[in-house]
């Protein structure tokens, strides 16, 4: 049996994968990273383990279809954990020739969140609501905040304001869209600036990610400009592409970028992309990025 599980890495609230792991002896669990499985492991997984009726095989999203076929025995349980929606479509496309089940456990239900936070912090529903709002319902921020506040006997809304930094509504993708002047409705300059400031200790990753996203826009816009790519053929284009950036891109995101072609001029895109590429990948680079955001936002 193959199970595709969409679940955030930080989910300690209702983790499906942790629930499954508890049912197996540790000696019957095999973790596979990467796309391949070595021949010795394949041989081991072709017969039942001593202490369980089958193996629990935990794979990441990079696992190849060929590798899955070699270990997908009737007595084995294979779980492919996907931690972001952007990777999900690619994983499901790779599994088109195999039977699999899919579970979307990306975000806990509201009831599960309220129950978990209330039990961990011994707090009221009003306090939980304040915490969720303060964290902008971002699961990593919620888990981090609960861990921080769990040292107190009882938590109040006032303590949440006092100890928990307010999470911006803007994501890293929102920063890119703001730079291109096609931001989501409700995303303001202040929120974009706040998100940038939150990466003061991960500035290199942020700057490289934004640069990579803008280069991806450039690549797609260039393909559209020469008549190779459109909304009518983007699925076939992606399927036949040998460009790694396109292969790794979800169909949903590819379509969105193509749709932006009507709203963003190629000249403006290349200007913003060149500016970001010139920013040094140092902490000072965040201030250069903020200057650009200020100029664009007016």
PDB file of C-alpha atoms in Angstrom:
ATOM      1  CA  UNK A   1       0.000   0.000   0.000  1.00  0.00           C
ATOM      2  CA  UNK A   2       1.253   3.472  -0.914  1.00  0.00           C
ATOM      3  CA  UNK A   3       0.032   6.496   1.023  1.00  0.00           C
ATOM      4  CA  UNK A   4       0.769  10.085  -0.017  1.00  0.00           C
ATOM      5  CA  UNK A   5       0.575  12.263   3.072  1.00  0.00           C
ATOM      6  CA  UNK A   6       0.496  16.063   2.933  1.00  0.00           C
ATOM      7  CA  UNK A   7       1.613  17.176   6.385  1.00  0.00           C
ATOM      8  CA  UNK A   8       3.691  20.058   7.666  1.00  0.00           C
ATOM      9  CA  UNK A   9       6.999  19.198   9.299  1.00  0.00           C
ATOM     10  CA  UNK A  10       6.041  21.038  12.484  1.00  0.00           C
ATOM     11  CA  UNK A  11       2.698  19.271  12.968  1.00  0.00           C
ATOM     12  CA  UNK A  12       2.794  17.834  16.471  1.00  0.00           C
ATOM     13  CA  UNK A  13      -0.939  18.342  16.963  1.00  0.00           C
ATOM     14  CA  UNK A  14      -2.550  15.574  14.915  1.00  0.00           C
ATOM     15  CA  UNK A  15       0.361  14.053  13.004  1.00  0.00           C
ATOM     16  CA  UNK A  16      -0.759  11.065  10.942  1.00  0.00           C
ATOM     17  CA  UNK A  17       2.774   9.848  10.410  1.00  0.00           C
ATOM     18  CA  UNK A  18       3.545   9.827  14.143  1.00  0.00           C
ATOM     19  CA  UNK A  19       0.326   7.907  14.764  1.00  0.00           C
ATOM     20  CA  UNK A  20       1.353   5.250  12.233  1.00  0.00           C
ATOM     21  CA  UNK A  21       4.913   5.019  13.564  1.00  0.00           C
ATOM     22  CA  UNK A  22       3.596   4.196  17.047  1.00  0.00           C
ATOM     23  CA  UNK A  23       2.041   0.995  15.661  1.00  0.00           C
ATOM     24  CA  UNK A  24       5.382  -0.415  14.453  1.00  0.00           C
ATOM     25  CA  UNK A  25       8.437  -1.713  16.204  1.00  0.00           C
ATOM     26  CA  UNK A  26      11.371   0.607  15.492  1.00  0.00           C
ATOM     27  CA  UNK A  27      13.281  -2.290  13.900  1.00  0.00           C
ATOM     28  CA  UNK A  28      10.523  -2.575  11.268  1.00  0.00           C
ATOM     29  CA  UNK A  29      10.712   1.063  10.164  1.00  0.00           C
ATOM     30  CA  UNK A  30      12.897   2.078   7.217  1.00  0.00           C
ATOM     31  CA  UNK A  31      13.492   5.710   6.288  1.00  0.00           C
ATOM     32  CA  UNK A  32      14.516   6.496   2.716  1.00  0.00           C
ATOM     33  CA  UNK A  33      15.815   9.893   1.617  1.00  0.00           C
ATOM     34  CA  UNK A  34      16.484  10.728  -2.006  1.00  0.00           C
ATOM     35  CA  UNK A  35      15.136   9.088  -5.133  1.00  0.00           C
ATOM     36  CA  UNK A  36      16.876   5.691  -5.055  1.00  0.00           C
ATOM     37  CA  UNK A  37      16.999   2.601  -2.846  1.00  0.00           C
ATOM     38  CA  UNK A  38      20.181   0.514  -2.685  1.00  0.00           C
ATOM     39  CA  UNK A  39      20.062  -3.162  -3.650  1.00  0.00           C
ATOM     40  CA  UNK A  40      20.707  -4.397  -0.095  1.00  0.00           C
ATOM     41  CA  UNK A  41      17.716  -2.455   1.243  1.00  0.00           C
ATOM     42  CA  UNK A  42      15.520  -3.706  -1.626  1.00  0.00           C
ATOM     43  CA  UNK A  43      16.451  -7.274  -0.736  1.00  0.00           C
ATOM     44  CA  UNK A  44      15.626  -6.692   2.938  1.00  0.00           C
ATOM     45  CA  UNK A  45      12.248  -5.116   2.165  1.00  0.00           C
ATOM     46  CA  UNK A  46      11.246  -7.975  -0.121  1.00  0.00           C
ATOM     47  CA  UNK A  47      10.604 -10.237   2.879  1.00  0.00           C
ATOM     48  CA  UNK A  48       8.711  -9.616   6.113  1.00  0.00           C
ATOM     49  CA  UNK A  49      10.553  -8.324   9.209  1.00  0.00           C
ATOM     50  CA  UNK A  50      10.845 -10.460  12.340  1.00  0.00           C
ATOM     51  CA  UNK A  51       8.755  -8.326  14.712  1.00  0.00           C
ATOM     52  CA  UNK A  52       5.989  -7.003  12.438  1.00  0.00           C
ATOM     53  CA  UNK A  53       3.689  -8.256   9.702  1.00  0.00           C
ATOM     54  CA  UNK A  54       5.366  -5.874   7.241  1.00  0.00           C
ATOM     55  CA  UNK A  55       7.736  -2.939   6.859  1.00  0.00           C
ATOM     56  CA  UNK A  56       6.814   0.706   7.356  1.00  0.00           C
ATOM     57  CA  UNK A  57       8.752   2.546   4.661  1.00  0.00           C
ATOM     58  CA  UNK A  58       8.952   6.326   5.076  1.00  0.00           C
ATOM     59  CA  UNK A  59       9.995   8.227   1.944  1.00  0.00           C
ATOM     60  CA  UNK A  60      10.367  11.882   1.076  1.00  0.00           C
ATOM     61  CA  UNK A  61       8.877  13.494  -2.033  1.00  0.00           C
ATOM     62  CA  UNK A  62      11.969  12.771  -4.166  1.00  0.00           C
ATOM     63  CA  UNK A  63      11.422   8.991  -4.297  1.00  0.00           C
ATOM     64  CA  UNK A  64      11.272   7.643  -7.855  1.00  0.00           C
ATOM     65  CA  UNK A  65       8.439   5.552  -9.303  1.00  0.00           C
ATOM     66  CA  UNK A  66      10.881   2.738 -10.061  1.00  0.00           C
ATOM     67  CA  UNK A  67      12.087   2.626  -6.452  1.00  0.00           C
ATOM     68  CA  UNK A  68       8.506   2.522  -5.194  1.00  0.00           C
ATOM     69  CA  UNK A  69       7.626  -0.390  -7.463  1.00  0.00           C
ATOM     70  CA  UNK A  70      10.483  -2.478  -6.050  1.00  0.00           C
ATOM     71  CA  UNK A  71       9.320  -2.157  -2.409  1.00  0.00           C
ATOM     72  CA  UNK A  72       5.543  -1.936  -2.856  1.00  0.00           C
ATOM     73  CA  UNK A  73       4.850  -5.459  -1.610  1.00  0.00           C
ATOM     74  CA  UNK A  74       1.398  -6.485  -0.288  1.00  0.00           C
ATOM     75  CA  UNK A  75       2.730  -6.694   3.277  1.00  0.00           C
ATOM     76  CA  UNK A  76       4.561  -3.323   3.218  1.00  0.00           C
ATOM     77  CA  UNK A  77       3.189   0.131   3.999  1.00  0.00           C
ATOM     78  CA  UNK A  78       4.854   2.955   2.091  1.00  0.00           C
ATOM     79  CA  UNK A  79       4.294   6.561   3.153  1.00  0.00           C
ATOM     80  CA  UNK A  80       5.470   9.442   0.987  1.00  0.00           C
ATOM     81  CA  UNK A  81       5.456  12.547   3.131  1.00  0.00           C
ATOM     82  CA  UNK A  82       5.032  15.848   1.312  1.00  0.00           C
ATOM     83  CA  UNK A  83       5.522  18.966   3.433  1.00  0.00           C
ATOM     84  CA  UNK A  84       4.336  21.682   1.022  1.00  0.00           C
ATOM     85  CA  UNK A  85       1.492  22.038  -1.450  1.00  0.00           C
ATOM     86  CA  UNK A  86       3.898  23.282  -4.120  1.00  0.00           C
ATOM     87  CA  UNK A  87       5.498  19.820  -4.302  1.00  0.00           C
ATOM     88  CA  UNK A  88       2.289  17.829  -4.110  1.00  0.00           C
ATOM     89  CA  UNK A  89       1.205  17.980  -7.752  1.00  0.00           C
ATOM     90  CA  UNK A  90       4.615  16.787  -8.946  1.00  0.00           C
ATOM     91  CA  UNK A  91       4.522  13.827  -6.554  1.00  0.00           C
ATOM     92  CA  UNK A  92       1.027  12.813  -7.647  1.00  0.00           C
ATOM     93  CA  UNK A  93       2.020  13.133 -11.315  1.00  0.00           C
ATOM     94  CA  UNK A  94       4.971  10.795 -10.765  1.00  0.00           C
ATOM     95  CA  UNK A  95       2.628   8.239  -9.189  1.00  0.00           C
ATOM     96  CA  UNK A  96       0.126   8.237 -12.050  1.00  0.00           C
ATOM     97  CA  UNK A  97       1.011   4.639 -12.964  1.00  0.00           C
ATOM     98  CA  UNK A  98       0.665   3.336  -9.381  1.00  0.00           C
ATOM     99  CA  UNK A  99      -2.280   2.899  -7.042  1.00  0.00           C
ATOM    100  CA  UNK A 100      -2.104   5.079  -3.963  1.00  0.00           C
ATOM    101  CA  UNK A 101      -4.216   6.699  -1.254  1.00  0.00           C
ATOM    102  CA  UNK A 102      -3.973  10.393  -0.421  1.00  0.00           C
ATOM    103  CA  UNK A 103      -4.478  12.166   2.930  1.00  0.00           C
ATOM    104  CA  UNK A 104      -4.506  15.952   3.248  1.00  0.00           C
ATOM    105  CA  UNK A 105      -3.439  16.669   6.811  1.00  0.00           C
ATOM    106  CA  UNK A 106      -1.696  19.942   6.010  1.00  0.00           C
ATOM    107  CA  UNK A 107      -3.557  21.978   8.600  1.00  0.00           C
ATOM    108  CA  UNK A 108      -5.376  20.747  11.726  1.00  0.00           C
ATOM    109  CA  UNK A 109      -9.057  21.526  12.083  1.00  0.00           C
ATOM    110  CA  UNK A 110     -10.142  24.460  14.203  1.00  0.00           C
ATOM    111  CA  UNK A 111     -11.451  22.119  16.913  1.00  0.00           C
ATOM    112  CA  UNK A 112      -8.130  20.245  17.037  1.00  0.00           C
ATOM    113  CA  UNK A 113      -6.203  23.521  17.326  1.00  0.00           C
ATOM    114  CA  UNK A 114      -8.393  24.846  20.128  1.00  0.00           C
ATOM    115  CA  UNK A 115      -8.240  21.558  22.026  1.00  0.00           C
ATOM    116  CA  UNK A 116      -4.454  21.225  21.698  1.00  0.00           C
ATOM    117  CA  UNK A 117      -3.636  24.835  22.621  1.00  0.00           C
ATOM    118  CA  UNK A 118      -6.131  24.845  25.499  1.00  0.00           C
ATOM    119  CA  UNK A 119      -4.674  21.659  26.989  1.00  0.00           C
ATOM    120  CA  UNK A 120      -1.053  22.728  26.572  1.00  0.00           C
ATOM    121  CA  UNK A 121      -1.471  26.226  27.985  1.00  0.00           C
ATOM    122  CA  UNK A 122      -4.394  25.751  30.384  1.00  0.00           C
ATOM    123  CA  UNK A 123      -6.080  28.742  28.781  1.00  0.00           C
ATOM    124  CA  UNK A 124      -9.550  29.911  27.781  1.00  0.00           C
ATOM    125  CA  UNK A 125     -11.057  29.875  24.300  1.00  0.00           C
ATOM    126  CA  UNK A 126     -10.638  33.662  24.137  1.00  0.00           C
ATOM    127  CA  UNK A 127      -6.910  33.298  24.837  1.00  0.00           C
ATOM    128  CA  UNK A 128      -6.579  30.625  22.160  1.00  0.00           C
ATOM    129  CA  UNK A 129      -8.360  32.895  19.665  1.00  0.00           C
ATOM    130  CA  UNK A 130      -5.929  35.697  20.532  1.00  0.00           C
ATOM    131  CA  UNK A 131      -2.952  33.380  20.017  1.00  0.00           C
ATOM    132  CA  UNK A 132      -4.180  32.186  16.618  1.00  0.00           C
ATOM    133  CA  UNK A 133      -4.733  35.775  15.520  1.00  0.00           C
ATOM    134  CA  UNK A 134      -1.311  36.845  16.810  1.00  0.00           C
ATOM    135  CA  UNK A 135       0.324  34.023  14.810  1.00  0.00           C
ATOM    136  CA  UNK A 136      -1.834  34.721  11.731  1.00  0.00           C
ATOM    137  CA  UNK A 137      -2.889  31.045  11.850  1.00  0.00           C
ATOM    138  CA  UNK A 138       0.589  29.940  10.676  1.00  0.00           C
ATOM    139  CA  UNK A 139       1.169  26.480  12.126  1.00  0.00           C
ATOM    140  CA  UNK A 140       4.972  26.804  12.674  1.00  0.00           C
ATOM    141  CA  UNK A 141       4.413  30.082  14.520  1.00  0.00           C
ATOM    142  CA  UNK A 142       1.597  28.571  16.605  1.00  0.00           C
ATOM    143  CA  UNK A 143       3.711  25.598  17.685  1.00  0.00           C
ATOM    144  CA  UNK A 144       6.655  27.886  18.477  1.00  0.00           C
ATOM    145  CA  UNK A 145       4.437  30.235  20.506  1.00  0.00           C
ATOM    146  CA  UNK A 146       2.860  27.389  22.498  1.00  0.00           C
ATOM    147  CA  UNK A 147       6.303  25.980  23.339  1.00  0.00           C
ATOM    148  CA  UNK A 148       7.398  29.419  24.535  1.00  0.00           C
ATOM    149  CA  UNK A 149       4.292  30.018  26.675  1.00  0.00           C
ATOM    150  CA  UNK A 150       4.077  26.505  28.127  1.00  0.00           C
ATOM    151  CA  UNK A 151       6.419  27.466  30.986  1.00  0.00           C
ATOM    152  CA  UNK A 152       3.619  29.571  32.544  1.00  0.00           C
ATOM    153  CA  UNK A 153       0.971  28.043  34.800  1.00  0.00           C
ATOM    154  CA  UNK A 154      -1.824  29.947  33.064  1.00  0.00           C
ATOM    155  CA  UNK A 155      -1.770  32.079  29.918  1.00  0.00           C
ATOM    156  CA  UNK A 156      -3.900  35.170  29.305  1.00  0.00           C
ATOM    157  CA  UNK A 157      -4.517  37.295  26.168  1.00  0.00           C
ATOM    158  CA  UNK A 158      -2.367  40.061  27.678  1.00  0.00           C
ATOM    159  CA  UNK A 159       0.589  37.662  27.977  1.00  0.00           C
ATOM    160  CA  UNK A 160       0.239  36.724  24.322  1.00  0.00           C
ATOM    161  CA  UNK A 161       0.565  40.374  23.282  1.00  0.00           C
ATOM    162  CA  UNK A 162       3.466  40.786  25.685  1.00  0.00           C
ATOM    163  CA  UNK A 163       5.542  37.731  24.758  1.00  0.00           C
ATOM    164  CA  UNK A 164       4.595  36.695  21.194  1.00  0.00           C
ATOM    165  CA  UNK A 165       5.732  38.714  18.193  1.00  0.00           C
ATOM    166  CA  UNK A 166       2.884  39.410  15.766  1.00  0.00           C
ATOM    167  CA  UNK A 167       3.231  37.348  12.586  1.00  0.00           C
ATOM    168  CA  UNK A 168       2.928  39.207   9.323  1.00  0.00           C
ATOM    169  CA  UNK A 169       0.148  38.262   6.920  1.00  0.00           C
ATOM    170  CA  UNK A 170       2.652  38.394   4.063  1.00  0.00           C
ATOM    171  CA  UNK A 171       4.574  35.295   2.931  1.00  0.00           C
ATOM    172  CA  UNK A 172       7.855  35.152   0.992  1.00  0.00           C
ATOM    173  CA  UNK A 173       5.817  34.706  -2.185  1.00  0.00           C
ATOM    174  CA  UNK A 174       3.939  37.872  -1.256  1.00  0.00           C
ATOM    175  CA  UNK A 175       7.254  39.757  -1.158  1.00  0.00           C
ATOM    176  CA  UNK A 176       7.979  38.712  -4.745  1.00  0.00           C
ATOM    177  CA  UNK A 177       4.472  39.655  -5.904  1.00  0.00           C
ATOM    178  CA  UNK A 178       4.711  42.996  -4.096  1.00  0.00           C
ATOM    179  CA  UNK A 179       7.984  43.755  -5.890  1.00  0.00           C
ATOM    180  CA  UNK A 180       6.183  43.052  -9.173  1.00  0.00           C
ATOM    181  CA  UNK A 181       3.151  45.153  -8.109  1.00  0.00           C
ATOM    182  CA  UNK A 182       0.702  42.225  -8.366  1.00  0.00           C
ATOM    183  CA  UNK A 183       0.322  41.511  -4.640  1.00  0.00           C
ATOM    184  CA  UNK A 184      -2.744  39.872  -3.154  1.00  0.00           C
ATOM    185  CA  UNK A 185      -5.563  42.108  -2.005  1.00  0.00           C
ATOM    186  CA  UNK A 186      -4.973  43.261   1.558  1.00  0.00           C
ATOM    187  CA  UNK A 187      -1.170  42.823   1.498  1.00  0.00           C
ATOM    188  CA  UNK A 188       0.271  46.230   2.428  1.00  0.00           C
ATOM    189  CA  UNK A 189       3.831  47.560   2.415  1.00  0.00           C
ATOM    190  CA  UNK A 190       4.037  47.409   6.216  1.00  0.00           C
ATOM    191  CA  UNK A 191       3.273  43.679   6.226  1.00  0.00           C
ATOM    192  CA  UNK A 192       5.828  42.979   3.503  1.00  0.00           C
ATOM    193  CA  UNK A 193       8.471  44.948   5.421  1.00  0.00           C
ATOM    194  CA  UNK A 194       7.620  43.046   8.603  1.00  0.00           C
ATOM    195  CA  UNK A 195       8.094  39.704   6.837  1.00  0.00           C
ATOM    196  CA  UNK A 196      11.484  40.810   5.498  1.00  0.00           C
ATOM    197  CA  UNK A 197      12.585  41.876   8.992  1.00  0.00           C
ATOM    198  CA  UNK A 198      11.616  38.464  10.379  1.00  0.00           C
ATOM    199  CA  UNK A 199      14.356  36.947   8.206  1.00  0.00           C
ATOM    200  CA  UNK A 200      17.126  38.977   9.843  1.00  0.00           C
ATOM    201  CA  UNK A 201      18.848  35.728  10.848  1.00  0.00           C
ATOM    202  CA  UNK A 202      18.109  33.931   7.565  1.00  0.00           C
ATOM    203  CA  UNK A 203      18.837  36.810   5.197  1.00  0.00           C
ATOM    204  CA  UNK A 204      20.912  34.732   2.778  1.00  0.00           C
ATOM    205  CA  UNK A 205      18.101  32.204   2.259  1.00  0.00           C
ATOM    206  CA  UNK A 206      15.511  34.955   1.801  1.00  0.00           C
ATOM    207  CA  UNK A 207      17.549  36.925  -0.739  1.00  0.00           C
ATOM    208  CA  UNK A 208      18.488  33.798  -2.703  1.00  0.00           C
ATOM    209  CA  UNK A 209      14.869  32.585  -2.699  1.00  0.00           C
ATOM    210  CA  UNK A 210      13.517  35.920  -3.973  1.00  0.00           C
ATOM    211  CA  UNK A 211      16.228  36.056  -6.638  1.00  0.00           C
ATOM    212  CA  UNK A 212      15.392  32.502  -7.737  1.00  0.00           C
ATOM    213  CA  UNK A 213      11.664  33.274  -7.937  1.00  0.00           C
ATOM    214  CA  UNK A 214      12.294  36.346 -10.091  1.00  0.00           C
ATOM    215  CA  UNK A 215      14.575  34.356 -12.400  1.00  0.00           C
ATOM    216  CA  UNK A 216      11.797  31.784 -12.729  1.00  0.00           C
ATOM    217  CA  UNK A 217       9.406  34.571 -13.753  1.00  0.00           C
ATOM    218  CA  UNK A 218      11.984  35.729 -16.300  1.00  0.00           C
ATOM    219  CA  UNK A 219      12.350  32.265 -17.788  1.00  0.00           C
ATOM    220  CA  UNK A 220       8.589  31.792 -18.141  1.00  0.00           C
ATOM    221  CA  UNK A 221       7.973  35.309 -19.480  1.00  0.00           C
ATOM    222  CA  UNK A 222      10.707  34.799 -22.074  1.00  0.00           C
ATOM    223  CA  UNK A 223       9.106  31.534 -23.228  1.00  0.00           C
ATOM    224  CA  UNK A 224       5.744  33.306 -23.529  1.00  0.00           C
ATOM    225  CA  UNK A 225       7.278  36.232 -25.450  1.00  0.00           C
ATOM    226  CA  UNK A 226       8.724  33.955 -28.167  1.00  0.00           C
ATOM    227  CA  UNK A 227       5.469  32.022 -28.497  1.00  0.00           C
ATOM    228  CA  UNK A 228       6.638  28.749 -26.901  1.00  0.00           C
ATOM    229  CA  UNK A 229       4.390  28.871 -23.829  1.00  0.00           C
ATOM    230  CA  UNK A 230       0.775  29.840 -23.135  1.00  0.00           C
ATOM    231  CA  UNK A 231      -2.202  28.933 -20.953  1.00  0.00           C
ATOM    232  CA  UNK A 232      -3.251  26.508 -23.689  1.00  0.00           C
ATOM    233  CA  UNK A 233      -0.070  24.398 -23.725  1.00  0.00           C
ATOM    234  CA  UNK A 234       1.583  24.903 -20.302  1.00  0.00           C
ATOM    235  CA  UNK A 235       0.919  21.321 -19.155  1.00  0.00           C
ATOM    236  CA  UNK A 236       2.559  19.836 -22.252  1.00  0.00           C
ATOM    237  CA  UNK A 237       5.374  22.404 -22.025  1.00  0.00           C
ATOM    238  CA  UNK A 238       6.109  21.377 -18.440  1.00  0.00           C
ATOM    239  CA  UNK A 239       5.894  17.674 -19.299  1.00  0.00           C
ATOM    240  CA  UNK A 240       8.417  17.996 -22.147  1.00  0.00           C
ATOM    241  CA  UNK A 241      10.759  20.495 -20.485  1.00  0.00           C
ATOM    242  CA  UNK A 242      14.307  19.580 -19.481  1.00  0.00           C
ATOM    243  CA  UNK A 243      14.722  22.764 -17.434  1.00  0.00           C
ATOM    244  CA  UNK A 244      14.993  21.821 -13.750  1.00  0.00           C
ATOM    245  CA  UNK A 245      13.126  24.924 -12.593  1.00  0.00           C
ATOM    246  CA  UNK A 246      10.157  24.008 -14.765  1.00  0.00           C
ATOM    247  CA  UNK A 247      10.225  20.321 -13.857  1.00  0.00           C
ATOM    248  CA  UNK A 248      10.139  21.178 -10.134  1.00  0.00           C
ATOM    249  CA  UNK A 249       7.315  23.693 -10.594  1.00  0.00           C
ATOM    250  CA  UNK A 250       3.727  22.739  -9.794  1.00  0.00           C
ATOM    251  CA  UNK A 251       1.178  23.170 -12.570  1.00  0.00           C
ATOM    252  CA  UNK A 252      -0.864  25.489 -10.349  1.00  0.00           C
ATOM    253  CA  UNK A 253       2.036  27.888  -9.779  1.00  0.00           C
ATOM    254  CA  UNK A 254       3.096  27.751 -13.422  1.00  0.00           C
ATOM    255  CA  UNK A 255      -0.381  28.775 -14.504  1.00  0.00           C
ATOM    256  CA  UNK A 256      -0.403  31.670 -12.030  1.00  0.00           C
ATOM    257  CA  UNK A 257       2.916  33.012 -13.332  1.00  0.00           C
ATOM    258  CA  UNK A 258       1.657  32.817 -16.924  1.00  0.00           C
ATOM    259  CA  UNK A 259      -1.440  34.793 -15.901  1.00  0.00           C
ATOM    260  CA  UNK A 260       0.793  37.556 -14.477  1.00  0.00           C
ATOM    261  CA  UNK A 261       2.282  38.089 -17.949  1.00  0.00           C
ATOM    262  CA  UNK A 262      -0.614  40.403 -18.804  1.00  0.00           C
ATOM    263  CA  UNK A 263      -0.050  42.518 -15.671  1.00  0.00           C
ATOM    264  CA  UNK A 264       3.750  42.749 -15.441  1.00  0.00           C
ATOM    265  CA  UNK A 265       5.876  44.140 -18.264  1.00  0.00           C
ATOM    266  CA  UNK A 266       9.022  42.215 -19.179  1.00  0.00           C
ATOM    267  CA  UNK A 267      11.064  45.427 -18.869  1.00  0.00           C
ATOM    268  CA  UNK A 268       9.887  46.003 -15.299  1.00  0.00           C
ATOM    269  CA  UNK A 269      10.439  42.352 -14.350  1.00  0.00           C
ATOM    270  CA  UNK A 270      14.016  42.439 -15.658  1.00  0.00           C
ATOM    271  CA  UNK A 271      14.657  45.713 -13.790  1.00  0.00           C
ATOM    272  CA  UNK A 272      13.486  44.279 -10.449  1.00  0.00           C
ATOM    273  CA  UNK A 273      15.293  40.994 -11.038  1.00  0.00           C
ATOM    274  CA  UNK A 274      18.573  42.767 -11.881  1.00  0.00           C
ATOM    275  CA  UNK A 275      18.272  44.957  -8.784  1.00  0.00           C
ATOM    276  CA  UNK A 276      17.704  41.964  -6.510  1.00  0.00           C
ATOM    277  CA  UNK A 277      20.629  40.085  -8.096  1.00  0.00           C
ATOM    278  CA  UNK A 278      22.877  43.049  -7.289  1.00  0.00           C
ATOM    279  CA  UNK A 279      21.965  42.958  -3.596  1.00  0.00           C
ATOM    280  CA  UNK A 280      24.797  41.434  -1.495  1.00  0.00           C
ATOM    281  CA  UNK A 281      23.760  38.227   0.254  1.00  0.00           C
ATOM    282  CA  UNK A 282      24.585  39.712   3.623  1.00  0.00           C
ATOM    283  CA  UNK A 283      22.493  41.131   6.445  1.00  0.00           C
ATOM    284  CA  UNK A 284      23.005  44.570   4.917  1.00  0.00           C
ATOM    285  CA  UNK A 285      21.229  43.157   1.856  1.00  0.00           C
ATOM    286  CA  UNK A 286      17.933  43.144   3.784  1.00  0.00           C
ATOM    287  CA  UNK A 287      18.144  46.932   4.075  1.00  0.00           C
ATOM    288  CA  UNK A 288      18.751  47.203   0.332  1.00  0.00           C
ATOM    289  CA  UNK A 289      15.688  45.024  -0.239  1.00  0.00           C
ATOM    290  CA  UNK A 290      13.632  47.202   2.106  1.00  0.00           C
ATOM    291  CA  UNK A 291      14.753  50.293   0.167  1.00  0.00           C
ATOM    292  CA  UNK A 292      13.432  48.731  -3.024  1.00  0.00           C
ATOM    293  CA  UNK A 293      10.126  47.867  -1.346  1.00  0.00           C
ATOM    294  CA  UNK A 294       9.819  51.484  -0.104  1.00  0.00           C
ATOM    295  CA  UNK A 295      10.464  52.846  -3.605  1.00  0.00           C
ATOM    296  CA  UNK A 296       7.884  50.501  -5.156  1.00  0.00           C
ATOM    297  CA  UNK A 297       5.310  51.129  -2.428  1.00  0.00           C
ATOM    298  CA  UNK A 298       5.716  54.892  -2.624  1.00  0.00           C
TER     299      UNK A 298
END
